[in-house]
Amino acid sequence: MHLQFKDNVLLKNYTTYFVGGPAKKLIEVQSVEELKTVLKILNEQDDRYIVIGKGSNLLFDDQGYDGTVIVNKINKIKWNETQVDVSSGYSFSLLGSQSARKGFSGLEFAAGIPGSVGGAIFMNAGAGQMETKDPLLKVTFLNEDGKLEDYNRKNLKFSYRKSPFQEMKGVIISALFDLKKYENPLKKVKSIIKQRIETQPYQSKSCGCIFQNLEYISAGRLIDDCGLKGLKIGGARVSDRHANFIVNDDNATCENILDLIKYIQTKVYISRNILLETEVRYIPYQEIKNSDKI
Ligand code: EPU
């Protein structure tokens, strides 16, 4: 086991947004044993920590993070006929394309989603009519007492971009997905990726969609209808291709992005009386105490 806590590591290099100041400490873990050891050390020190995967839905503060960032690099995968047991640090996109190449259907939508398997389960990531919960059978979770627990999908309540893990203390370790044999899943993958390239700023630095959709209307359409495409604050810009993306155009700061979020929320609220809720997870530099909340 080789564990190395690094000091003052720039978080911008650990997110798809390329935004974020230094973490007080950062450590990469390659196995469950390493993760358990790190959590034990941090719990003893009573240090604040966050576990991240590929940083695709995260917005770190310009000041950074006053605690330890644990980067999940647990990367195992095991196929058993149509089932796949995969670690939470594994690339969700790679899992999608590999399962399609094997002739399996169920995870085609994952191809092109830049997060990790753990992140996809945590956020119940989705595209088209599919969500991560759909092909899921089981999740293995490391609870706050350092014990591994298995959760059957049937006992987990998922909804749009929500999973029970958002309210639980611990770390998603691995997942078992159940897929189906299908004649041409690769064709489906290709068309999903083609559509994404055509309608989303696929090449730009972003966190994916910034706001959650409403049940009856897409946030992108609402923002577009308010004429906000192309609007810029500092280095952050509302994408011209898809209005629910704020792209990091030119060394955007977290502050630029948060200001643009507030501006969009205000404009949409004034014109439609709808308060858009963010999908991106903003991580403040220090824990916001209840007494400091407005
Ligand atoms: N639209 C506009 N203007 C825009 C963007 C969209 O008029 O700037 C219209 C489109 O023309 C379409 C409708 O709004 O009629 C819906 O747009 P789209 O199909 O692009 O889907 P979306 O609802 O904006 C959702 C997910 C995406 C996912 C796509 C494709 C959310 C917030 N977004 O977007 O997920 O990739 O469907 O399946 O649920 C993400 O969660 O990060 C994400 C990118």
Coordinates of C-alpha atoms and ligand atoms in Angstrom, one line a residue:
M1 CA 0.0 0.0 0.0
H2 CA 1.4 3.3 -1.0
L3 CA -0.5 6.2 0.4
Q4 CA 0.6 9.8 -0.1
F5 CA -1.3 12.8 1.2
K6 CA -0.3 15.8 -1.0
D7 CA -0.6 19.4 0.2
N8 CA -2.2 22.4 -1.6
V9 CA -3.2 20.5 -4.8
L10 CA -5.1 22.6 -7.3
L11 CA -8.6 21.1 -7.7
K12 CA -9.1 22.6 -11.1
N13 CA -7.0 19.6 -12.4
Y14 CA -9.5 17.2 -10.9
T15 CA -12.7 18.4 -12.4
T16 CA -14.1 18.6 -15.9
Y17 CA -14.8 22.2 -15.3
F18 CA -11.2 23.1 -14.7
V19 CA -12.2 25.3 -11.8
G20 CA -11.2 25.3 -8.2
G21 CA -8.4 26.4 -5.9
P22 CA -6.2 24.2 -3.7
A23 CA -7.3 21.4 -1.5
K24 CA -5.6 21.5 1.9
K25 CA -4.8 17.8 1.3
L26 CA -5.5 15.4 -1.5
I27 CA -5.0 11.7 -1.8
E28 CA -5.7 9.2 -4.5
V29 CA -6.9 5.7 -3.5
Q30 CA -6.5 2.6 -5.7
S31 CA -8.3 0.0 -3.5
V32 CA -11.0 -0.4 -0.9
E33 CA -8.3 -1.2 1.7
E34 CA -6.5 2.1 0.9
L35 CA -9.8 4.0 1.2
K36 CA -10.6 2.3 4.5
T37 CA -7.2 3.3 5.9
V38 CA -7.5 6.9 4.7
L39 CA -11.0 7.2 6.2
K40 CA -9.8 5.8 9.5
I41 CA -6.9 8.4 9.6
L42 CA -9.3 11.3 8.7
N43 CA -11.9 10.2 11.2
E44 CA -9.3 10.0 14.0
Q45 CA -8.1 13.5 13.0
D46 CA -11.7 14.7 12.7
D47 CA -10.8 16.3 9.4
R48 CA -13.4 17.3 6.9
Y49 CA -13.2 15.3 3.6
I50 CA -15.0 14.7 0.4
V51 CA -14.7 11.7 -2.0
I52 CA -14.7 12.5 -5.7
G53 CA -14.6 10.4 -8.8
K54 CA -14.0 12.1 -12.1
G55 CA -15.2 15.5 -10.9
S56 CA -17.7 15.9 -13.7
N57 CA -20.6 17.4 -11.7
L58 CA -18.6 19.4 -9.2
L59 CA -17.9 23.0 -8.8
F60 CA -15.1 23.7 -6.3
D61 CA -14.6 27.1 -4.8
D62 CA -11.9 29.5 -6.0
Q63 CA -10.5 29.4 -2.5
G64 CA -10.3 25.6 -2.7
Y65 CA -11.3 23.1 -0.1
D66 CA -10.3 23.3 3.6
G67 CA -10.1 19.6 4.2
T68 CA -9.0 16.4 2.4
V69 CA -10.1 15.5 -1.1
I70 CA -10.0 11.7 -1.7
V71 CA -9.9 10.8 -5.3
N72 CA -11.5 7.5 -6.0
K73 CA -9.3 5.5 -8.4
I74 CA -10.7 2.1 -7.5
N75 CA -11.0 0.7 -11.0
K76 CA -11.9 -3.0 -11.1
I77 CA -14.3 -4.6 -13.5
K78 CA -15.5 -8.2 -13.7
W79 CA -17.9 -9.6 -16.3
N80 CA -20.1 -12.6 -15.6
E81 CA -22.2 -13.3 -18.7
T82 CA -24.6 -10.4 -18.9
Q83 CA -23.8 -9.1 -15.5
V84 CA -20.9 -6.7 -14.7
D85 CA -19.5 -6.0 -11.2
V86 CA -17.6 -2.7 -11.5
S87 CA -15.8 -0.4 -9.0
S88 CA -17.1 3.1 -8.3
G89 CA -13.9 4.8 -9.7
Y90 CA -14.4 3.2 -13.1
S91 CA -15.2 5.4 -16.0
F92 CA -19.0 5.4 -16.6
S93 CA -18.5 6.3 -20.3
L94 CA -16.0 3.4 -20.8
L95 CA -18.4 1.0 -19.1
G96 CA -21.1 2.1 -21.5
S97 CA -19.0 1.6 -24.7
Q98 CA -17.4 -1.7 -23.4
S99 CA -20.8 -3.2 -22.6
A100 CA -22.1 -2.2 -26.0
R101 CA -19.1 -3.7 -27.7
K102 CA -19.8 -7.0 -25.9
G103 CA -23.2 -6.9 -27.4
F104 CA -25.1 -5.9 -24.3
S105 CA -27.9 -3.4 -23.9
G106 CA -28.8 -1.3 -20.9
L107 CA -25.8 1.1 -20.5
E108 CA -25.6 2.6 -24.0
F109 CA -26.6 6.0 -22.6
A110 CA -23.5 6.0 -20.4
A111 CA -21.2 6.3 -23.4
G112 CA -20.1 9.9 -23.4
I113 CA -21.1 10.7 -19.8
P114 CA -17.8 11.9 -18.3
G115 CA -18.3 10.8 -14.7
S116 CA -17.4 7.7 -12.7
V117 CA -19.7 4.8 -11.9
G118 CA -19.9 6.0 -8.3
G119 CA -20.8 9.5 -9.4
A120 CA -23.4 8.2 -11.9
I121 CA -25.1 6.2 -9.1
F122 CA -24.9 9.0 -6.6
M123 CA -26.6 11.4 -9.1
N124 CA -28.7 8.8 -10.9
A125 CA -27.2 10.2 -14.1
G126 CA -29.3 9.8 -17.2
A127 CA -29.7 10.5 -20.8
G128 CA -32.7 10.1 -23.1
Q129 CA -35.2 7.8 -21.3
M130 CA -32.6 5.9 -19.4
E131 CA -31.2 6.4 -15.9
T132 CA -28.4 4.7 -14.0
K133 CA -30.9 3.0 -11.7
D134 CA -32.5 1.1 -14.6
P135 CA -29.9 -1.6 -15.2
L136 CA -28.7 -1.6 -11.6
L137 CA -29.0 -4.7 -9.4
K138 CA -26.9 -4.0 -6.4
V139 CA -24.7 -1.4 -4.8
T140 CA -21.9 -2.1 -2.3
F141 CA -21.4 0.8 0.1
L142 CA -18.8 1.5 2.8
N143 CA -20.7 3.0 5.7
E144 CA -19.3 5.5 8.2
D145 CA -18.3 2.7 10.6
G146 CA -16.0 1.3 7.9
K147 CA -18.3 -1.7 7.2
L148 CA -19.3 -2.9 3.7
E149 CA -23.1 -3.1 3.1
D150 CA -24.9 -4.5 0.1
Y151 CA -28.0 -2.7 -1.1
N152 CA -30.4 -4.4 -3.4
R153 CA -31.7 -2.0 -6.0
K154 CA -35.3 -2.8 -5.0
N155 CA -34.7 -1.3 -1.6
L156 CA -33.2 1.9 -2.9
K157 CA -35.4 4.8 -3.8
F158 CA -34.1 6.7 -6.9
S159 CA -35.7 9.5 -8.7
Y160 CA -34.7 12.1 -11.3
R161 CA -31.0 13.0 -10.5
K162 CA -31.6 11.8 -6.9
S163 CA -30.3 8.7 -5.0
P164 CA -30.5 7.8 -1.4
F165 CA -26.7 8.0 -1.2
Q166 CA -27.0 11.8 -1.3
E167 CA -28.4 11.6 2.2
M168 CA -26.1 8.8 3.5
K169 CA -22.7 9.0 5.1
G170 CA -20.2 6.7 3.4
V171 CA -18.8 5.9 0.0
I172 CA -20.3 3.9 -2.9
I173 CA -17.7 1.1 -3.5
S174 CA -19.1 -0.9 -6.5
A175 CA -22.1 -1.8 -8.4
L176 CA -23.6 -4.8 -10.1
F177 CA -25.4 -4.1 -13.4
D178 CA -27.7 -6.5 -15.2
L179 CA -27.6 -6.1 -19.0
K180 CA -29.4 -7.8 -21.9
K181 CA -28.1 -9.4 -25.1
Y182 CA -29.0 -7.1 -28.0
E183 CA -28.4 -7.3 -31.7
N184 CA -26.7 -3.9 -32.2
P185 CA -26.1 -1.8 -29.1
L186 CA -23.1 -0.1 -30.7
K187 CA -25.4 1.5 -33.3
K188 CA -27.4 2.9 -30.4
V189 CA -24.2 4.2 -28.7
K190 CA -23.1 5.9 -31.9
S191 CA -26.4 7.7 -32.4
I192 CA -26.5 8.8 -28.7
I193 CA -23.0 10.3 -29.1
K194 CA -23.8 11.9 -32.4
Q195 CA -26.9 13.5 -30.9
R196 CA -24.9 14.8 -28.0
I197 CA -22.2 16.3 -30.2
E198 CA -24.8 18.0 -32.3
T199 CA -26.8 19.5 -29.4
Q200 CA -24.3 20.0 -26.5
P201 CA -21.0 21.7 -26.2
Y202 CA -19.2 18.4 -26.0
Q203 CA -15.7 19.8 -26.5
S204 CA -15.9 22.6 -24.0
K205 CA -15.0 22.6 -20.4
S206 CA -18.2 22.2 -18.4
C207 CA -20.0 20.2 -15.6
G208 CA -22.7 19.0 -17.9
C209 CA -26.1 20.5 -17.4
I210 CA -26.1 23.2 -14.7
F211 CA -29.8 23.1 -13.8
Q212 CA -32.2 20.3 -13.3
N213 CA -35.1 19.9 -15.7
L214 CA -38.6 20.4 -14.6
E215 CA -41.1 17.6 -15.1
Y216 CA -42.8 19.4 -17.9
I217 CA -40.1 21.6 -19.5
S218 CA -36.4 21.4 -20.1
A219 CA -34.3 24.0 -18.3
G220 CA -32.3 24.6 -21.5
R221 CA -35.4 25.6 -23.4
L222 CA -36.5 28.0 -20.5
I223 CA -33.1 29.7 -20.5
D224 CA -33.0 29.8 -24.3
D225 CA -36.4 31.4 -24.4
C226 CA -35.1 34.2 -22.1
G227 CA -32.5 35.0 -24.7
L228 CA -29.6 34.2 -22.5
K229 CA -27.4 32.1 -24.9
G230 CA -24.0 33.6 -25.3
L231 CA -24.2 35.7 -22.1
K232 CA -20.9 36.1 -20.4
I233 CA -19.6 36.9 -16.9
G234 CA -15.8 36.9 -16.8
G235 CA -14.6 33.6 -18.3
A236 CA -18.0 31.8 -17.9
R237 CA -20.5 31.8 -20.8
V238 CA -23.9 30.4 -21.4
S239 CA -23.3 27.9 -24.3
D240 CA -24.6 28.9 -27.7
R241 CA -25.3 25.3 -28.5
H242 CA -27.3 24.4 -25.4
A243 CA -28.5 27.0 -22.9
N244 CA -28.4 24.6 -19.9
F245 CA -24.6 24.5 -20.1
I246 CA -22.4 27.2 -18.6
V247 CA -19.0 26.6 -20.2
N248 CA -15.6 27.6 -18.9
D249 CA -14.6 29.6 -21.9
D250 CA -11.6 31.5 -20.7
N251 CA -10.2 30.7 -17.3
A252 CA -13.6 31.1 -15.6
T253 CA -13.6 31.4 -11.8
C254 CA -16.1 29.7 -9.6
E255 CA -17.4 33.2 -8.7
N256 CA -18.1 33.9 -12.4
I257 CA -20.1 30.7 -12.7
L258 CA -22.0 31.2 -9.5
D259 CA -22.8 34.8 -10.6
L260 CA -24.1 33.5 -13.9
I261 CA -26.2 30.9 -12.2
K262 CA -27.8 33.6 -10.0
Y263 CA -28.4 35.8 -13.0
I264 CA -30.1 33.0 -15.0
Q265 CA -32.2 32.1 -12.0
T266 CA -33.4 35.7 -11.6
K267 CA -34.2 36.2 -15.3
V268 CA -36.1 32.9 -15.5
Y269 CA -37.9 33.7 -12.3
I270 CA -38.9 37.1 -13.5
S271 CA -40.1 36.0 -16.9
R272 CA -41.7 32.6 -15.9
N273 CA -42.1 32.6 -12.1
I274 CA -40.0 29.4 -12.0
L275 CA -37.0 28.9 -9.7
L276 CA -34.4 26.7 -11.4
E277 CA -32.6 24.3 -9.1
T278 CA -29.0 23.5 -9.8
E279 CA -27.8 20.0 -10.8
V280 CA -24.1 20.8 -10.3
R281 CA -22.8 20.4 -6.8
Y282 CA -21.1 23.4 -5.5
I283 CA -18.5 22.5 -2.8
P284 CA -17.8 25.5 -0.5
Y285 CA -14.3 26.1 0.8
Q286 CA -15.5 25.6 4.4
E287 CA -18.5 23.8 5.7
I288 CA -21.5 26.2 5.8
K289 CA -22.8 26.0 9.4
N290 CA -26.5 26.0 9.9
S291 CA -26.3 29.2 11.8
D292 CA -24.6 30.9 8.7
K293 CA -27.4 29.7 6.3
I294 CA -29.8 32.4 5.2
Ligands
EPU1 N1 -33.7 23.2 -26.1 C1 -33.8 24.5 -26.5 N2 -32.7 25.3 -26.3 C2 -31.6 24.9 -25.7 C3 -31.5 23.6 -25.3 C4 -32.6 22.7 -25.5 O1 -34.8 24.9 -27.1 O2 -30.6 25.7 -25.6 C5 -34.9 22.3 -26.3 C6 -34.5 21.2 -27.3 O3 -34.7 21.6 -28.6 C7 -35.5 20.1 -26.9 C8 -35.7 20.3 -25.4 O4 -35.2 21.6 -25.1 O5 -36.7 20.3 -27.5 C9 -34.8 19.3 -24.6 O6 -33.5 19.4 -24.9 P1 -32.4 18.2 -24.9 O7 -33.0 17.1 -25.7 O8 -31.1 18.7 -25.2 O9 -32.5 17.7 -23.4 P2 -32.4 18.4 -22.1 O10 -33.6 18.2 -21.4 O11 -31.9 19.8 -22.2 C10 -31.4 16.3 -20.9 C11 -30.4 16.1 -19.8 C12 -29.0 15.9 -20.3 C13 -29.0 14.8 -21.3 C14 -30.0 15.1 -22.4 C15 -30.1 14.1 -23.5 C16 -31.0 17.3 -17.7 C17 -30.9 18.5 -16.9 N3 -30.4 17.2 -18.9 O12 -31.2 17.6 -21.4 O13 -28.2 15.6 -19.2 O14 -27.7 14.6 -21.9 O15 -31.3 15.3 -21.8 O16 -30.6 12.9 -23.1 O17 -31.7 16.4 -17.3 C18 -26.7 16.4 -17.5 O18 -27.5 15.9 -16.7 O19 -25.6 16.9 -17.2 C19 -27.0 16.3 -19.0 C20 -26.3 16.9 -19.9

